[in-house]
Short mmCIF file of C-alpha atoms and ligand atoms in Angstrom, two decimals:
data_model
loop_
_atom_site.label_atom_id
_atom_site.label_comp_id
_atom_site.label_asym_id
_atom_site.label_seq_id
_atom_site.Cartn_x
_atom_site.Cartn_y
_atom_site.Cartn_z
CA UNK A 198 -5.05 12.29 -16.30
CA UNK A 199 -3.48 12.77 -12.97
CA UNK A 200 -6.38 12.35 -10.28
CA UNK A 201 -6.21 11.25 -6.84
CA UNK A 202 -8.43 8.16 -6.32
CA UNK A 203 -11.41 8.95 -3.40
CA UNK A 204 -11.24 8.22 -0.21
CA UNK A 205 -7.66 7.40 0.20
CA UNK A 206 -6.40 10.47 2.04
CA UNK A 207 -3.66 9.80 4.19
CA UNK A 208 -4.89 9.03 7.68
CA UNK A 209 -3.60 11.77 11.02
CA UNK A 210 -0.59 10.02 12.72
CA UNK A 211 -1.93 10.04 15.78
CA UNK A 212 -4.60 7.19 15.09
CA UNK A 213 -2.21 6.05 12.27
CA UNK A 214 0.17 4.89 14.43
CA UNK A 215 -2.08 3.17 17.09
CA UNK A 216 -3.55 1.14 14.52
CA UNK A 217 -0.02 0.08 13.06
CA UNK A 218 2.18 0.06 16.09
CA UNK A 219 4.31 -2.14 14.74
CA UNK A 220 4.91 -1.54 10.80
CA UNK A 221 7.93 -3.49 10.14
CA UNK A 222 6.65 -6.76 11.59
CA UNK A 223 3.80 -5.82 8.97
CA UNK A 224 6.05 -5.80 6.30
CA UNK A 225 7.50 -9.10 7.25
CA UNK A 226 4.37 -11.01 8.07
CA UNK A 227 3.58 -9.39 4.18
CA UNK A 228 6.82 -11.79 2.83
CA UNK A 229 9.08 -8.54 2.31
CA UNK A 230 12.66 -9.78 2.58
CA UNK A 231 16.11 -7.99 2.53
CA UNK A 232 17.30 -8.43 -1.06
CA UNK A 233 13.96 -7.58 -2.20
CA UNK A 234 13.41 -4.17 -4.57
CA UNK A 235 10.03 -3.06 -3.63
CA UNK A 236 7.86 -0.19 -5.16
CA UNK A 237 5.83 1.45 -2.23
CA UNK A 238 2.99 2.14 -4.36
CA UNK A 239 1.04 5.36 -2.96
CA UNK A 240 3.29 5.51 0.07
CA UNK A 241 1.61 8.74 1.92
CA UNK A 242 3.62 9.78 4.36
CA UNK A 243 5.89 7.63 4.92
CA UNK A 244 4.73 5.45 7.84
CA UNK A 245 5.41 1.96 5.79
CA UNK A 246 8.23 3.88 3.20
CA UNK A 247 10.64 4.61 6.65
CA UNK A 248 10.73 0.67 8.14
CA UNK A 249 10.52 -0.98 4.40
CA UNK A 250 13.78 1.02 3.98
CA UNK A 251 15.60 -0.40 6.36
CA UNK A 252 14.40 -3.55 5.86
CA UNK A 253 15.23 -3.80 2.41
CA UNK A 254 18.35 -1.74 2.80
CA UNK A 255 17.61 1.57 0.37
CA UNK A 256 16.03 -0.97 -2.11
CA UNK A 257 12.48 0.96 -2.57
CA UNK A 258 11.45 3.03 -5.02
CA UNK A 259 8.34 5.60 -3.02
CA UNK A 260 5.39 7.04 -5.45
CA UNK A 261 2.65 9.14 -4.83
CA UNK A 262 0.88 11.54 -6.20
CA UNK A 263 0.63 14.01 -3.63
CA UNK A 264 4.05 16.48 -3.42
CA UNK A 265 3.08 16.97 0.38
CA UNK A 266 3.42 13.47 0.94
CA UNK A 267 6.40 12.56 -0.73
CA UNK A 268 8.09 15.78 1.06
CA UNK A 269 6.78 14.12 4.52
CA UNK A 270 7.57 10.73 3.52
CA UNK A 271 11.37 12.22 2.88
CA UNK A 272 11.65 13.67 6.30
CA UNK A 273 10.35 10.41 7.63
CA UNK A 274 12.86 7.72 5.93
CA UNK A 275 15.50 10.60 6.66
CA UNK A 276 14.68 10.39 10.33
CA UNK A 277 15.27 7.10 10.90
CA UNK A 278 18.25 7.07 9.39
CA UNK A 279 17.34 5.02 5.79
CA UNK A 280 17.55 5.71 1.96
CA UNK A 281 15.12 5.09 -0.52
CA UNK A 282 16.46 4.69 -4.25
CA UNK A 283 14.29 7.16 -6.02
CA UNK A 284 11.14 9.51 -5.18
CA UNK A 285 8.56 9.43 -8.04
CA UNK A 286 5.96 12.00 -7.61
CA UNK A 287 3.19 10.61 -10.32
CA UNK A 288 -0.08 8.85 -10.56
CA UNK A 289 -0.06 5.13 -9.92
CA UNK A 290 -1.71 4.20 -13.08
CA UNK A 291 1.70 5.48 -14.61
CA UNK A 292 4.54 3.59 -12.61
CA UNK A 293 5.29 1.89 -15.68
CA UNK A 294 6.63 4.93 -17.06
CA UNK A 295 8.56 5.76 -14.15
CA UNK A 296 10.71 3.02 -13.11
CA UNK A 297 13.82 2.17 -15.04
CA UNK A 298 13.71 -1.20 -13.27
CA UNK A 299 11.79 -4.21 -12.64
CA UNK A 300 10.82 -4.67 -9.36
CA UNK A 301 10.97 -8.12 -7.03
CA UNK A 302 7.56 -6.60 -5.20
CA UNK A 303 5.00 -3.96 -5.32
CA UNK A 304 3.11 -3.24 -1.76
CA UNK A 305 -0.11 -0.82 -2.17
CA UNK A 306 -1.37 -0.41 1.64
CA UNK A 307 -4.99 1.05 2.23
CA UNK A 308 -5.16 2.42 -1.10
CA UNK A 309 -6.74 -0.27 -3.52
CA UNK A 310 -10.07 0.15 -2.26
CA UNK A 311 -10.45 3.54 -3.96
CA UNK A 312 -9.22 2.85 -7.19
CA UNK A 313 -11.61 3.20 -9.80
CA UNK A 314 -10.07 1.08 -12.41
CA UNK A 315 -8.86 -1.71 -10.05
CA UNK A 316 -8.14 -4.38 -12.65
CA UNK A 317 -6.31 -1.68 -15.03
CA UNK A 318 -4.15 -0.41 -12.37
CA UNK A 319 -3.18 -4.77 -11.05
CA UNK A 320 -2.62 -4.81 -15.20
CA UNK A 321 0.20 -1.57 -14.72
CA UNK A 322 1.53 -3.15 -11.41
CA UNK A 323 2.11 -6.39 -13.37
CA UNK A 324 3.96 -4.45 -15.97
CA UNK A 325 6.59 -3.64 -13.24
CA UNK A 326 7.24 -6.23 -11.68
CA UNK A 327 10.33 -9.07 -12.63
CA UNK A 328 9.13 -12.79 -13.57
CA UNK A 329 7.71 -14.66 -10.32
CA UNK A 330 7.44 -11.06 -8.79
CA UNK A 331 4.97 -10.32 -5.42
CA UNK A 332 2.16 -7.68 -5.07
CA UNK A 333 0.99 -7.16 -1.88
CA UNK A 334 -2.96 -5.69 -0.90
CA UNK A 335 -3.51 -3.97 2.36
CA UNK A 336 -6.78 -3.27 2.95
CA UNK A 337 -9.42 -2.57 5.43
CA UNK A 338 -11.81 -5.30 6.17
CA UNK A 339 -15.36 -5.40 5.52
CA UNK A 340 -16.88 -4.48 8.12
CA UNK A 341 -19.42 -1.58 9.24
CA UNK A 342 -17.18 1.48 9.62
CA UNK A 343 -18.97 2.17 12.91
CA UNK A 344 -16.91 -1.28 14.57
CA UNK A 345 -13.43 -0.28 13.28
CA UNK A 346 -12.84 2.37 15.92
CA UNK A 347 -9.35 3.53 16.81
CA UNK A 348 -8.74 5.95 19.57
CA UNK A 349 -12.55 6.33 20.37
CA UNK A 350 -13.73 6.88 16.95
CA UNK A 351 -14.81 5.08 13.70
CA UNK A 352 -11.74 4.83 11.42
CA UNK A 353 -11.41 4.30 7.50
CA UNK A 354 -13.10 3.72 4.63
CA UNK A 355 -17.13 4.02 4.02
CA UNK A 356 -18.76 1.16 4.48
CA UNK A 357 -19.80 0.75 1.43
CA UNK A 358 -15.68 0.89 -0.17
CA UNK A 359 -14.63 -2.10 1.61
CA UNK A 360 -13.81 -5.22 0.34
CA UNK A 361 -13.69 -8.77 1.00
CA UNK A 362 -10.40 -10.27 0.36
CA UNK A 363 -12.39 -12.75 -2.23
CA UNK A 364 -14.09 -9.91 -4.13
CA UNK A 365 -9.89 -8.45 -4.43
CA UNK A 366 -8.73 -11.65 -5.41
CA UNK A 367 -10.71 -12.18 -8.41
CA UNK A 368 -10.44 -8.62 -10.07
CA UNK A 369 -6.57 -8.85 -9.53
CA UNK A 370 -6.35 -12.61 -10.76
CA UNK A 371 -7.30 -11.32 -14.19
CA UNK A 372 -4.54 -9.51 -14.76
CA UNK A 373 -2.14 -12.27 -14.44
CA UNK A 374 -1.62 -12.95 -10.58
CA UNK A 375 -2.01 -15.53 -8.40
CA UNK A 376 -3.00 -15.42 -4.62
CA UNK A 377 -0.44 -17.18 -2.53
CA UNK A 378 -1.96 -15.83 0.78
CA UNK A 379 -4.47 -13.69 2.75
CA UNK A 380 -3.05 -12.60 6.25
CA UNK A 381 -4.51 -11.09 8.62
CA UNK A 382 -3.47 -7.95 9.88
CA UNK A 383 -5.73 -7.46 13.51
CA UNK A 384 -7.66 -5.50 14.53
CA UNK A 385 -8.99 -4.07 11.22
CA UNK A 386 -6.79 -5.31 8.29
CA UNK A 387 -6.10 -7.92 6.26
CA UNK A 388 -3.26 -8.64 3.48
CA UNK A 389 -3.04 -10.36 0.41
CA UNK A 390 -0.06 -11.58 -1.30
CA UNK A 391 -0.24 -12.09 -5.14
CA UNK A 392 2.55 -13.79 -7.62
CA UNK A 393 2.86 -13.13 -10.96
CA UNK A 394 1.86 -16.09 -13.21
C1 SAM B 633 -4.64 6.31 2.69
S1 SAM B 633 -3.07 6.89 2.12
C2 SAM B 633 -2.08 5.44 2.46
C3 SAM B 633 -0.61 5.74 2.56
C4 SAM B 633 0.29 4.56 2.93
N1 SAM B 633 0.27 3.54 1.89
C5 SAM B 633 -0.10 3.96 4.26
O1 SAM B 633 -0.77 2.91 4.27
O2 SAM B 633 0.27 4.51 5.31
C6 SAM B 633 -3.26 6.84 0.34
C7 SAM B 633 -2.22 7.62 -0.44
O3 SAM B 633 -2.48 7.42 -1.86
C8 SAM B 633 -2.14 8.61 -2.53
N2 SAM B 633 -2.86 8.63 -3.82
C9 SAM B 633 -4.18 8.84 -4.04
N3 SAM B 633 -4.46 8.75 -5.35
C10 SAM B 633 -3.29 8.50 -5.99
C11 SAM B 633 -2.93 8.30 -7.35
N4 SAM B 633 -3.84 8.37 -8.33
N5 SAM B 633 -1.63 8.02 -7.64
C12 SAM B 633 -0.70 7.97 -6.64
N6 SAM B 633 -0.97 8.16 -5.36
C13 SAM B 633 -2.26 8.42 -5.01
C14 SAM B 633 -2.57 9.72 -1.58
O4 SAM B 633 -1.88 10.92 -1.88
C15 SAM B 633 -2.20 9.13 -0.21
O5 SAM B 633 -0.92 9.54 0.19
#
C-alpha cells in the first residue's frame, strides 16, 4: 500500500537551502556524471531534481509520492531552465514498476532513514538499476538533534532515526551492493555510494 514513510517530510526552503547551499557540487562530490541516467528517488521538491538535471542533461527520472511535491519539483527544474525525462508520482517501494529503463544510478537524499523496510526497498532499488550501477545514501548523521542546528534551531531527524553510515552499510550490502565510499557532506551529512555486485 501507498504510505509515506515517517519523518521524511520535506524540509521549509528557507533552512533547506542554508544547509545545502551548494547542491550541484553535492551531486558531484556523490560521483554523478553527465552521461549518467539517474532516478531521484523521493525527490521532494525539487531542490536536488533542478541541478541533477542539468548536470545530467534531462537524464533523470523524479518520483515521489507526494502530488504537491512533484508539482513543486516541476516548477523548480522548469525554473532553471532543465528537463527531466519522466515524473512518476508513486511509492518508492514500487519504482520497479515504473521505469521502462534501467538506470546508471539511483540517489535517495534524507529519506532512507525513515523507511521501514530498509533492506526491501535497497532489494527494489537494485532491481532498477543496469549491471555495475551506483546508489547513492544521503543521510543525516548521528548525532543529538539538539547539535544539528541550522538557522538558530535544531534541524532533522529524531535522534533516535539517525544512522551511522556502518549500521546503512550493512542492511544495504545484503541486497547485493557494495560500498565504494562514505563522503562527507559538512556540517550535518554524510553520503554513501553503493555498486551493484
Ligand atoms: C525529507 S524529503 C527529501 C526530499 C529530497 N530528496 C531532498 O533531499 O531535498 C522526503 C520526501 O520523500 C517523500 N516520500 C515519503 N514517503 C515516500 C514513499 N513511500 N514513496 C515515495 N516518496 C516518499 C516525501 O513526500 C518527501 O518529498
Amino acid at each position: 500500500m501507498a504510505e509515506a514513510f515517517p519523518a521524511t517530510s520535506m524540509p521549509d526552503r528557507d533552512w533547506w537551502a542554508a544547509l545545502w547551499p551548494d547542491p550541484r557540487a553535492v551531486l558531484e562530490a556523490l560521483g554523478i556524471l553527465p552521461g549518467m541516467t539517474v532516478l531521484d528517488l523521493c525527490c521532494g521538491d525539487g531542490y536536488f531534481t533542478a541541478p541533477l538535471a542539468e548536470l545530467v542533461a534531462g537524464k533523470v527520472y523524479a518520483l515521489d509520492l507526494d502530488e504537491a511535491m512533484i508539482e513543486m519539483a516541476k516548477a523548480e527544474v522548469a525554473r532553471q531552465g532543465a528537463s527531466v525525462r519522466k515524473w512518476i508520482r508513486a511509492d518508492a517501494r514500487d519504482i520497479a514498476a515504473h521505469l521502462t529503463e534501467k538506470v546508471d544510478y539511483v540517489l535517495m537524499a534524507n529519506t532512507f532513514h525513515g523507511v521501514p523496510d530498509q533492506p526491501g526497498l535497497a532489494g527494489a532499488v537494485h532491481s532498477v538499476l543496469v549491471p555495475g550501477g551506483l546508489f547513492a545514501i544521503i543521510n543525516w548523521e548521528a548525532r543529538p538533534r539538539e547539535e544539528t542546528t541550522v538557522l538558530g534551531r535544531p534541524r532533522g531527524p529524531k535522534t533516535e532515526m539517525r544512522m551511522a553510515p556502518a549500521e546503512v552499510t550493512a542492511i544495504v550490502e545484503t541486497r547485493g551492493f557494495k560500498s565504494q565510499a562514505v563522503i562527507e557532506l559538512p556540517p550535518y551529512h554524510y553520503g554513501i555510494v553503493f555498486q551493484t555486485l
